[in-house]
Coordinates of N, CA and C in Angstrom, one line a residue:
Chain K
G1 N 96.8 62.7 87.8 CA 97.8 63.5 88.6 C 97.3 64.9 88.3
A2 N 97.7 65.9 89.0 CA 97.3 67.3 89.4 C 97.4 67.9 88.2
V3 N 96.5 68.7 87.6 CA 96.4 69.5 86.5 C 96.8 70.9 86.9
V4 N 96.5 71.5 87.9 CA 96.7 72.8 88.4 C 97.8 72.7 89.6
S5 N 98.7 73.5 89.4 CA 99.9 73.7 90.6 C 99.9 75.0 91.2
Q6 N 99.9 74.9 92.5 CA 99.5 76.2 93.5 C 100.9 76.3 94.2
H7 N 101.4 77.6 94.6 CA 102.7 77.7 95.0 C 102.5 79.4 95.8
P8 N 103.0 79.2 97.1 CA 103.4 78.1 97.8 C 102.2 77.3 98.3
S9 N 102.3 76.4 99.2 CA 101.3 75.8 99.9 C 101.1 76.6 101.3
R10 N 102.0 77.0 101.9 CA 101.7 77.7 102.9 C 102.6 78.9 103.1
V11 N 102.2 80.1 103.8 CA 102.8 81.1 103.9 C 102.4 82.0 105.2
I12 N 103.5 82.2 106.0 CA 103.1 83.0 107.2 C 103.8 84.4 106.9
C13 N 103.3 85.5 106.9 CA 103.9 86.9 106.8 C 103.4 87.8 107.7
K14 N 103.9 89.0 108.0 CA 103.7 89.9 109.1 C 102.7 90.8 108.4
S15 N 101.9 91.4 109.3 CA 101.0 92.3 108.9 C 101.7 93.5 108.2
G16 N 100.9 94.0 107.2 CA 101.5 95.0 106.3 C 102.2 94.8 105.0
T17 N 102.6 93.5 105.2 CA 103.4 93.1 103.9 C 102.5 92.4 102.8
S18 N 103.2 92.2 101.8 CA 102.5 91.6 100.7 C 102.8 90.1 100.4
V19 N 101.7 89.5 99.9 CA 102.3 87.9 99.7 C 101.7 87.7 98.3
K20 N 102.7 87.1 97.4 CA 102.2 86.5 96.0 C 102.0 85.1 95.8
I21 N 100.9 84.6 95.3 CA 100.6 83.1 95.2 C 100.5 83.0 93.7
E22 N 101.2 81.8 93.2 CA 101.2 81.4 91.8 C 100.3 80.3 91.6
C23 N 99.5 80.3 90.4 CA 98.7 79.3 90.2 C 99.2 78.9 88.6
R24 N 99.5 77.7 88.5 CA 99.9 77.2 87.2 C 99.1 76.0 86.3
S25 N 98.8 76.2 85.3 CA 98.1 75.2 84.3 C 99.3 74.4 84.1
L26 N 99.0 72.8 84.4 CA 100.0 71.9 83.8 C 99.5 71.2 82.6
D27 N 100.3 71.4 81.6 CA 100.2 70.6 80.4 C 98.8 71.2 79.6
F28 N 98.4 72.2 79.9 CA 97.4 72.7 79.1 C 97.2 74.5 79.3
Q29 N 96.5 75.2 78.1 CA 96.5 76.3 78.4 C 95.2 77.1 78.9
A30 N 95.4 77.9 80.0 CA 94.2 78.3 80.6 C 93.7 79.8 80.4
T31 N 92.9 80.2 79.3 CA 92.8 81.6 79.1 C 92.1 82.1 80.4
T32 N 91.3 81.4 81.4 CA 90.9 81.9 82.6 C 91.0 81.0 83.4
M33 N 91.2 81.6 84.7 CA 91.3 80.9 86.1 C 90.5 81.6 87.0
F34 N 90.1 80.9 87.8 CA 89.4 81.4 88.9 C 90.2 81.3 90.2
W35 N 89.8 82.2 91.2 CA 90.3 82.4 92.5 C 89.3 82.1 93.8
Y36 N 89.5 81.4 94.5 CA 88.4 81.1 95.7 C 89.2 81.4 96.9
R37 N 88.5 81.4 98.0 CA 89.0 81.9 99.2 C 87.9 80.9 100.0
Q38 N 88.6 80.1 100.9 CA 87.8 79.2 102.0 C 88.4 79.7 103.4
F39 N 87.5 79.7 104.3 CA 87.5 80.0 105.8 C 87.4 78.8 106.5
P40 N 88.1 78.4 107.6 CA 87.9 77.1 108.2 C 86.3 76.6 108.5
K41 N 86.1 75.6 107.9 CA 84.8 74.9 107.9 C 83.7 75.2 107.4
K42 N 84.2 76.1 106.3 CA 83.4 77.0 105.4 C 83.5 76.6 103.9
S43 N 82.6 77.2 103.1 CA 82.6 76.6 101.9 C 83.5 77.3 101.3
L44 N 83.6 77.2 99.7 CA 84.4 78.2 98.8 C 83.7 79.1 98.2
M45 N 84.3 80.5 98.4 CA 83.8 81.6 97.9 C 84.5 82.2 96.7
L46 N 84.1 82.4 95.7 CA 84.7 82.8 94.5 C 85.2 84.4 94.8
M47 N 86.2 84.6 94.5 CA 86.7 86.0 94.8 C 86.8 86.8 93.6
A48 N 87.5 86.1 92.4 CA 87.7 86.8 90.9 C 88.0 85.8 89.9
T49 N 87.7 86.2 88.8 CA 87.9 85.7 87.6 C 89.2 86.2 86.8
S50 N 90.4 85.6 86.7 CA 91.3 85.8 86.0 C 91.4 85.5 84.5
N51 N 91.7 86.7 83.8 CA 91.6 86.5 82.3 C 92.8 86.9 81.5
E52 N 93.4 86.3 80.8 CA 94.9 86.1 80.2 C 94.7 87.2 79.4
G53 N 95.7 88.2 79.5 CA 95.8 89.4 78.6 C 94.8 90.6 79.0
S54 N 94.0 90.5 80.2 CA 93.1 91.4 80.4 C 92.8 91.7 82.0
K55 N 91.8 92.4 82.2 CA 91.8 92.8 83.6 C 91.0 91.5 84.3
A56 N 91.2 91.2 85.7 CA 90.4 90.3 86.2 C 89.1 90.9 86.6
T57 N 88.3 90.1 86.5 CA 86.8 90.4 87.1 C 86.4 89.9 88.6
Y58 N 86.3 91.0 89.5 CA 86.2 90.7 90.8 C 84.8 90.5 91.1
E59 N 84.5 89.7 92.2 CA 83.1 89.4 92.7 C 82.7 90.5 93.6
Q60 N 81.3 90.8 93.9 CA 81.0 92.1 94.8 C 81.7 91.7 96.1
G61 N 82.2 92.7 96.4 CA 82.6 92.8 98.0 C 84.1 92.3 98.2
V62 N 84.8 92.2 96.7 CA 86.2 91.8 97.1 C 86.8 92.9 96.4
E63 N 87.7 93.6 97.1 CA 88.8 94.6 96.9 C 89.6 94.2 95.7
K64 N 89.6 94.9 94.7 CA 90.7 94.7 93.5 C 91.9 95.4 93.8
D65 N 92.0 96.3 94.7 CA 93.2 97.0 95.2 C 93.9 96.1 96.3
K66 N 93.2 95.6 96.8 CA 93.7 94.4 97.6 C 94.2 93.3 97.4
F67 N 93.6 92.6 96.4 CA 93.9 91.4 95.8 C 94.2 91.4 94.4
L68 N 95.3 91.9 94.1 CA 95.7 92.2 92.8 C 96.0 90.7 91.9
I69 N 95.4 90.6 91.0 CA 95.6 89.4 89.9 C 96.1 89.8 88.7
N70 N 97.1 88.9 88.3 CA 97.8 89.2 86.9 C 97.9 87.7 86.2
H71 N 97.5 87.8 85.1 CA 97.4 86.4 84.1 C 98.2 86.9 82.9
A72 N 99.4 86.8 83.0 CA 100.3 87.3 82.1 C 100.7 86.3 80.9
S73 N 100.4 85.1 81.4 CA 100.6 83.9 80.1 C 99.4 83.1 80.4
L74 N 99.3 81.9 79.3 CA 98.3 81.3 79.4 C 98.2 80.0 80.3
T75 N 99.5 79.9 81.0 CA 99.8 78.8 82.0 C 99.9 79.4 83.4
L76 N 100.0 80.6 83.8 CA 100.2 81.3 85.0 C 99.3 82.4 85.3
S77 N 98.6 82.3 86.5 CA 97.9 83.4 87.0 C 98.6 83.8 88.6
T78 N 98.6 85.0 89.0 CA 99.0 85.2 90.4 C 98.2 86.1 91.1
L79 N 98.2 85.8 92.4 CA 97.3 86.6 93.2 C 98.2 87.2 94.4
T80 N 98.2 88.5 94.4 CA 98.9 89.0 95.4 C 98.1 89.6 96.5
V81 N 98.2 89.4 97.5 CA 97.4 89.9 98.6 C 98.4 91.2 99.3
T82 N 97.9 92.4 99.2 CA 98.6 93.6 99.5 C 98.5 94.2 100.8
S83 N 99.5 94.6 101.5 CA 99.3 95.1 102.9 C 98.4 94.1 103.6
A84 N 98.9 92.8 103.9 CA 98.1 91.9 104.5 C 97.8 92.2 106.0
H85 N 96.5 91.6 106.4 CA 96.3 91.9 107.9 C 95.6 90.6 108.3
P86 N 95.9 90.4 109.4 CA 95.4 89.2 110.0 C 93.9 88.5 109.4
E87 N 93.0 89.5 109.1 CA 91.7 88.9 108.7 C 91.9 88.5 107.5
D88 N 92.9 88.6 106.6 CA 93.1 88.0 105.4 C 93.7 86.7 105.3
S89 N 93.9 86.1 106.5 CA 94.3 84.7 106.8 C 93.3 84.0 106.4
S90 N 93.7 82.9 105.4 CA 92.5 82.0 104.8 C 93.1 81.1 104.1
F91 N 92.3 80.3 103.3 CA 92.8 79.4 102.3 C 92.5 79.6 101.0
Y92 N 93.6 80.0 100.2 CA 93.4 80.5 98.9 C 93.5 79.4 97.8
I93 N 92.6 79.3 96.9 CA 92.6 78.1 95.8 C 92.4 78.7 94.7
C94 N 93.0 78.2 93.5 CA 92.9 78.6 92.2 C 92.3 77.4 91.5
S95 N 91.8 77.7 90.5 CA 91.1 76.8 89.5 C 91.2 77.1 88.1
A96 N 91.0 75.9 87.2 CA 91.0 76.3 85.9 C 90.3 74.9 85.1
R97 N 90.1 75.1 83.9 CA 89.3 74.3 83.2 C 90.5 73.7 82.1
T98 N 90.2 72.4 81.8 CA 91.2 71.9 80.7 C 90.4 72.0 79.4
G99 N 89.2 72.0 79.3 CA 88.4 72.3 78.2 C 87.3 73.2 78.2
G100 N 86.3 73.3 77.5 CA 85.3 74.2 77.4 C 84.6 74.2 78.7
V101 N 83.7 74.9 78.8 CA 82.8 75.2 80.2 C 81.8 73.9 80.3
Y102 N 81.2 73.5 79.0 CA 80.4 72.4 79.2 C 80.8 70.8 78.9
N103 N 82.2 70.6 78.8 CA 82.9 69.6 78.6 C 84.1 69.4 79.7
S104 N 84.0 70.1 80.6 CA 85.0 69.7 81.7 C 84.8 70.6 83.0
P105 N 85.1 70.0 84.1 CA 84.9 70.7 85.4 C 86.1 71.5 85.7
L106 N 85.9 72.2 86.5 CA 87.1 73.1 87.4 C 88.1 72.1 87.9
H107 N 89.4 72.1 87.7 CA 90.2 71.5 88.4 C 90.9 72.7 89.4
F108 N 90.9 72.2 90.8 CA 91.6 73.0 91.5 C 93.1 72.8 91.8
G109 N 93.8 73.8 92.5 CA 95.2 73.4 93.0 C 95.1 72.9 94.5
N110 N 95.9 72.6 95.0 CA 95.8 72.3 96.4 C 95.8 73.4 97.5
G111 N 95.7 74.5 96.9 CA 95.8 75.5 97.9 C 96.8 76.3 98.6
T112 N 96.4 77.5 99.1 CA 97.8 78.1 99.7 C 97.0 78.7 101.1
R113 N 97.9 78.2 102.3 CA 97.3 78.5 103.6 C 98.0 79.9 103.9
L114 N 97.4 80.8 104.0 CA 98.0 82.1 104.4 C 97.7 82.5 105.8
T115 N 98.7 82.8 106.5 CA 98.5 83.4 107.9 C 99.3 84.4 108.0
V116 N 98.5 85.2 108.5 CA 99.1 86.8 108.7 C 99.4 87.2 110.2
T117 N 100.5 87.5 110.7 CA 100.7 87.7 112.3 C 100.5 89.0 112.6
Chain C
G1 N 70.7 86.6 97.4 CA 70.8 86.0 96.0 C 70.7 84.3 95.9
E2 N 70.8 83.8 94.5 CA 70.6 82.5 94.6 C 71.9 81.8 95.0
S3 N 71.6 80.7 95.7 CA 72.8 80.0 96.1 C 72.4 78.3 96.1
V4 N 73.5 77.6 96.3 CA 73.4 76.1 96.6 C 73.6 75.7 98.0
G5 N 72.8 75.0 98.6 CA 72.6 74.4 99.9 C 72.8 73.3 100.1
L6 N 73.1 72.7 101.3 CA 73.1 71.5 101.7 C 72.1 71.2 102.7
H7 N 71.4 70.0 102.8 CA 70.3 69.6 103.9 C 71.2 69.1 105.2
L8 N 72.3 68.4 105.1 CA 72.9 67.9 106.2 C 74.2 68.2 106.1
P9 N 74.8 68.8 107.2 CA 76.0 69.5 107.2 C 77.1 68.2 108.0
T10 N 76.5 67.3 108.4 CA 77.4 66.2 108.9 C 76.7 64.7 108.6
L11 N 77.3 63.6 108.3 CA 76.8 62.4 108.0 C 77.9 61.3 108.3
S12 N 77.6 60.4 109.3 CA 78.4 59.5 109.8 C 77.8 57.9 109.2
V13 N 78.6 57.2 108.6 CA 78.1 55.8 108.3 C 79.4 55.0 108.7
Q14 N 79.1 53.6 108.5 CA 79.8 52.6 108.9 C 80.4 52.0 107.5
E15 N 81.4 51.7 107.6 CA 82.3 51.2 106.7 C 81.4 50.1 105.7
G16 N 81.3 50.3 104.4 CA 80.5 49.1 103.9 C 79.2 49.6 103.5
D17 N 78.5 50.5 104.3 CA 77.4 51.0 104.0 C 77.4 52.0 102.8
N18 N 76.0 52.1 102.3 CA 76.0 53.3 101.0 C 75.7 54.7 101.7
S19 N 76.5 55.8 101.2 CA 75.9 56.9 101.8 C 75.2 57.8 100.6
I20 N 74.3 58.8 101.2 CA 73.8 59.6 100.2 C 73.9 61.0 100.8
I21 N 74.4 62.0 100.1 CA 74.6 63.3 100.2 C 73.9 64.0 99.4
N22 N 73.0 65.2 100.4 CA 71.9 65.8 99.5 C 72.5 67.4 99.1
C23 N 71.8 67.9 98.3 CA 72.2 69.1 98.0 C 70.8 69.9 97.1
A24 N 70.6 71.4 97.8 CA 69.4 71.8 97.1 C 69.9 72.9 96.3
Y25 N 69.2 73.1 95.2 CA 69.9 74.4 94.5 C 68.8 75.2 94.2
S26 N 69.1 76.7 94.1 CA 67.7 77.5 93.7 C 68.0 78.1 92.4
N27 N 68.9 78.1 91.9 CA 69.3 78.7 90.5 C 68.5 78.0 89.4
S28 N 67.1 78.3 88.9 CA 66.9 77.3 88.0 C 67.6 77.5 86.6
A29 N 68.5 78.6 86.5 CA 69.3 78.6 85.3 C 70.6 78.1 85.2
S30 N 70.7 77.4 86.3 CA 71.9 76.3 86.3 C 71.7 75.2 85.5
D31 N 72.9 74.7 84.7 CA 72.7 73.6 83.8 C 73.7 72.7 84.0
Y32 N 74.7 72.8 85.0 CA 75.7 72.1 84.9 C 76.2 71.8 86.6
F33 N 76.3 70.7 86.8 CA 76.5 70.4 88.4 C 77.6 69.5 88.6
I34 N 78.3 69.7 89.5 CA 79.7 69.0 89.7 C 79.7 68.6 91.5
W35 N 80.1 67.4 92.0 CA 80.4 67.2 92.9 C 82.0 67.0 93.2
Y36 N 82.5 67.7 94.2 CA 83.8 67.7 94.5 C 83.9 67.0 96.1
K37 N 85.1 66.3 96.4 CA 85.4 65.8 97.5 C 86.7 66.6 97.9
Q38 N 86.6 67.3 99.3 CA 87.9 67.9 99.6 C 88.3 67.0 101.1
E39 N 89.5 67.0 101.1 CA 90.4 66.4 102.2 C 91.0 67.6 103.1
S40 N 91.4 67.3 104.2 CA 91.9 68.3 105.0 C 93.2 68.9 104.5
G41 N 93.2 70.2 104.1 CA 94.3 71.0 103.7 C 94.8 70.7 102.2
K42 N 93.6 70.2 101.5 CA 93.6 70.1 100.0 C 92.6 70.9 99.5
G43 N 93.0 71.0 98.1 CA 91.8 71.6 97.2 C 90.9 70.7 97.0
P44 N 89.7 71.1 96.4 CA 88.6 70.1 96.2 C 89.0 69.1 94.9
Q45 N 88.5 68.0 94.8 CA 88.8 67.0 94.0 C 87.6 66.6 93.1
F46 N 87.6 66.8 92.0 CA 86.6 66.3 91.2 C 86.0 64.7 91.4
I47 N 84.7 64.7 91.5 CA 84.3 63.3 91.8 C 83.4 62.9 90.5
I48 N 82.2 63.8 90.2 CA 81.4 63.5 89.0 C 80.7 64.6 88.7
D49 N 80.3 64.8 87.6 CA 79.3 65.9 87.1 C 78.2 65.4 86.1
I50 N 77.2 66.3 86.2 CA 75.9 65.8 85.4 C 75.4 67.2 84.6
R51 N 75.0 67.1 83.6 CA 74.4 68.2 82.9 C 72.7 68.3 83.1
S52 N 72.1 69.4 83.0 CA 70.7 69.3 83.3 C 69.8 68.5 82.3
N53 N 70.6 68.2 81.2 CA 69.6 67.4 80.3 C 69.7 65.9 80.7
M54 N 70.3 65.5 81.8 CA 70.2 64.2 82.3 C 69.8 64.1 83.6
D55 N 69.3 62.9 84.2 CA 68.8 62.9 85.6 C 69.5 61.9 86.5
K56 N 70.6 61.3 85.8 CA 71.2 60.4 86.6 C 72.6 59.9 85.6
R57 N 73.6 60.1 86.4 CA 75.0 59.7 86.1 C 75.6 58.8 86.9
Q58 N 76.4 57.8 86.5 CA 77.1 56.9 87.4 C 78.5 56.8 86.9
G59 N 79.3 56.9 88.2 CA 80.7 56.6 88.0 C 81.2 55.4 88.7
Q60 N 82.4 55.4 89.2 CA 82.8 54.2 89.9 C 82.5 54.4 91.4
R61 N 81.7 53.7 92.0 CA 81.1 53.7 93.2 C 80.1 54.7 93.3
V62 N 80.1 55.6 92.6 CA 79.2 57.0 93.0 C 78.2 56.8 91.8
T63 N 77.1 57.7 92.2 CA 76.0 58.2 91.3 C 75.3 59.5 91.7
V64 N 75.4 60.2 90.8 CA 74.7 61.5 90.9 C 73.1 61.5 90.2
L65 N 72.4 62.1 91.0 CA 70.8 62.1 90.6 C 70.7 63.6 90.6
L66 N 69.9 64.1 89.6 CA 69.6 65.5 89.3 C 68.0 65.5 89.3
N67 N 67.4 66.1 90.4 CA 65.9 66.4 90.1 C 65.6 67.8 89.9
K68 N 65.5 68.3 88.7 CA 65.1 69.6 88.4 C 63.8 70.2 88.6
T69 N 63.1 69.2 89.0 CA 61.6 69.5 89.5 C 61.8 70.7 90.7
V70 N 62.3 69.8 91.5 CA 62.4 70.2 93.0 C 63.9 70.8 93.2
K71 N 64.7 71.0 92.3 CA 66.0 71.4 92.2 C 66.9 70.9 93.2
H72 N 66.9 69.6 93.4 CA 67.7 68.7 94.2 C 68.6 68.1 93.6
L73 N 70.0 67.8 94.1 CA 70.8 66.9 93.5 C 71.6 66.3 94.7
S74 N 72.0 64.9 94.4 CA 72.3 64.1 95.5 C 73.6 63.1 94.9
L75 N 74.4 62.8 95.9 CA 75.5 62.1 95.6 C 75.6 60.7 96.2
Q76 N 75.5 59.7 95.6 CA 75.2 58.3 96.3 C 76.8 57.8 96.3
I77 N 77.3 57.3 97.3 CA 78.5 56.4 97.3 C 78.4 55.1 97.7
A78 N 78.5 54.1 97.0 CA 78.1 52.7 97.3 C 79.5 51.9 97.9
A79 N 79.1 51.3 99.1 CA 80.2 50.6 99.9 C 81.3 51.3 100.5
T80 N 80.8 52.4 101.1 CA 81.7 53.6 101.6 C 82.9 53.1 102.4
Q81 N 84.2 53.9 102.3 CA 85.3 53.2 102.8 C 85.8 54.3 103.7
P82 N 86.7 53.9 104.5 CA 87.1 55.0 105.4 C 88.0 56.1 104.6
G83 N 88.4 55.8 103.6 CA 89.3 56.8 102.7 C 88.2 57.7 101.9
D84 N 86.8 57.4 102.1 CA 86.0 58.4 101.4 C 85.7 59.5 102.6
S85 N 86.0 59.5 103.4 CA 86.0 60.3 104.7 C 86.4 61.6 104.2
A86 N 85.5 62.8 104.1 CA 86.1 63.9 103.6 C 84.9 65.1 103.9
V87 N 85.0 66.1 103.2 CA 83.8 67.3 103.0 C 83.5 67.2 101.6
Y88 N 82.4 67.0 101.2 CA 81.7 66.9 100.0 C 80.9 68.2 99.7
F89 N 81.4 68.7 98.5 CA 80.6 69.9 98.2 C 79.7 69.7 96.7
C90 N 78.6 70.2 96.6 CA 78.2 70.3 95.5 C 78.4 71.6 94.7
A91 N 78.5 71.9 93.5 CA 78.6 73.1 93.0 C 77.8 73.2 91.7
E92 N 77.2 74.5 91.4 CA 76.4 74.6 90.5 C 77.1 75.7 89.2
N93 N 77.1 75.4 87.8 CA 77.7 76.3 87.1 C 76.6 77.3 86.7
N94 N 76.8 78.5 86.8 CA 76.0 79.4 86.4 C 75.8 79.7 84.7
A95 N 74.7 79.6 84.3 CA 74.6 79.6 82.8 C 74.2 81.1 82.3
G96 N 75.1 81.6 81.4 CA 74.8 82.7 80.9 C 75.0 84.1 81.5
G97 N 75.2 85.2 80.7 CA 75.3 86.5 81.3 C 76.6 86.5 81.9
T98 N 76.9 87.3 82.7 CA 78.4 87.8 83.4 C 78.8 86.5 84.2
S99 N 78.0 85.6 84.7 CA 78.0 84.5 85.4 C 78.5 83.3 84.8
Y100 N 78.6 83.5 83.5 CA 79.0 82.4 82.8 C 80.4 81.6 83.0
G101 N 80.1 80.1 83.2 CA 81.4 79.6 83.6 C 81.9 79.4 85.0
K102 N 81.2 80.4 85.7 CA 81.5 80.3 87.4 C 81.0 79.3 88.3
L103 N 81.5 78.8 89.0 CA 81.1 77.8 89.8 C 80.4 78.4 91.2
T104 N 79.2 78.1 91.8 CA 79.0 78.7 93.0 C 78.9 77.4 93.9
F105 N 79.5 77.2 95.1 CA 79.6 76.1 96.0 C 78.5 76.1 96.9
G106 N 78.0 74.6 97.2 CA 77.0 74.6 98.5 C 78.0 74.7 99.8
Q107 N 77.3 74.4 100.7 CA 77.8 74.6 102.2 C 78.8 73.5 102.4
G108 N 78.7 72.3 102.0 CA 79.5 71.3 102.4 C 78.8 70.4 103.4
T109 N 79.2 68.8 103.3 CA 78.8 68.1 104.2 C 79.9 67.1 104.7
I110 N 80.2 67.0 105.9 CA 81.3 66.3 106.3 C 80.8 64.8 106.5
L111 N 81.4 64.1 105.8 CA 81.2 62.6 105.7 C 82.4 61.9 106.4
T112 N 81.8 61.1 107.6 CA 82.8 60.5 108.4 C 82.5 58.9 108.2
V113 N 83.4 58.2 108.1 CA 83.1 56.7 107.8 C 83.8 55.8 108.9
H114 N 83.3 55.0 109.6 CA 83.7 54.4 110.9 C 84.1 53.1 110.6
P115 N 85.2 52.5 110.7 CA 85.6 51.1 110.3 C 84.8 50.0 110.9

C-alpha cells in the first residue's frame, strides 16, 4: 500500500493565485521529504529538500519565494506555489524514505497535477 | 553537470518476451541505484535497487545489473506482460556532501508491451 499520500491529486487555479499541496508520510516519520517536478514526457527534476523543523534546501534555479515549503511536523510537508502562472503548470510529486538512506529507497506520492489558467 | 541518462527512449516488445532497459550514469561517486516504474498520472513506483558493492540483484521477474567499470545500469524484465507497459526511470543516489540522500533521475524509457 501507499506509504506517502499527496493531496490534492488535481488542482486548477487562476493566474495570480496560490496553491498549497500537502504531502504526508503514512505510518512513519519523515524528517526529510523531497519535492520533484515533472513536465509531460520528461523526467523528474528535484526542486527542493524539505527538512522538518528547519528551512528547505532548494536546487539551483528554483525560486524559494515562489515555491514555499513548510515541514512543520514529522509526517507533513507542504509546497505552496505562490502567485501561480501558466508556466507553473506541471506535475508535482513528493517523496520520503521509510528508513535510512542506504537501506530504503524513496517512496513517492501519486503526484498533484497543477493547471494554471 | 553530471547526470543519469538512458540509451533508448522507447522500447516495444511482445507479451512473453524479455525486456532490457538500459541506463548510463556519469557520477562515479554514486553508490546506490534504483529503478522506478511510472504509470500515466501516477507517481514513480519502486521496482528494485542495488548498491555499488553488488553487480547483480534479482527480484520477482526483474533483475538489475550494475557495471561500474563503464557506469552502466540495466533492468531486465522476464516474461513481459501488458501490465508492465509504463515509463521506467533509473535513479542514482548521490553520495556525500550536500547531495547526500538526493536522487537524480534519468531520462526515462517508455516500455510498450503488445499482446
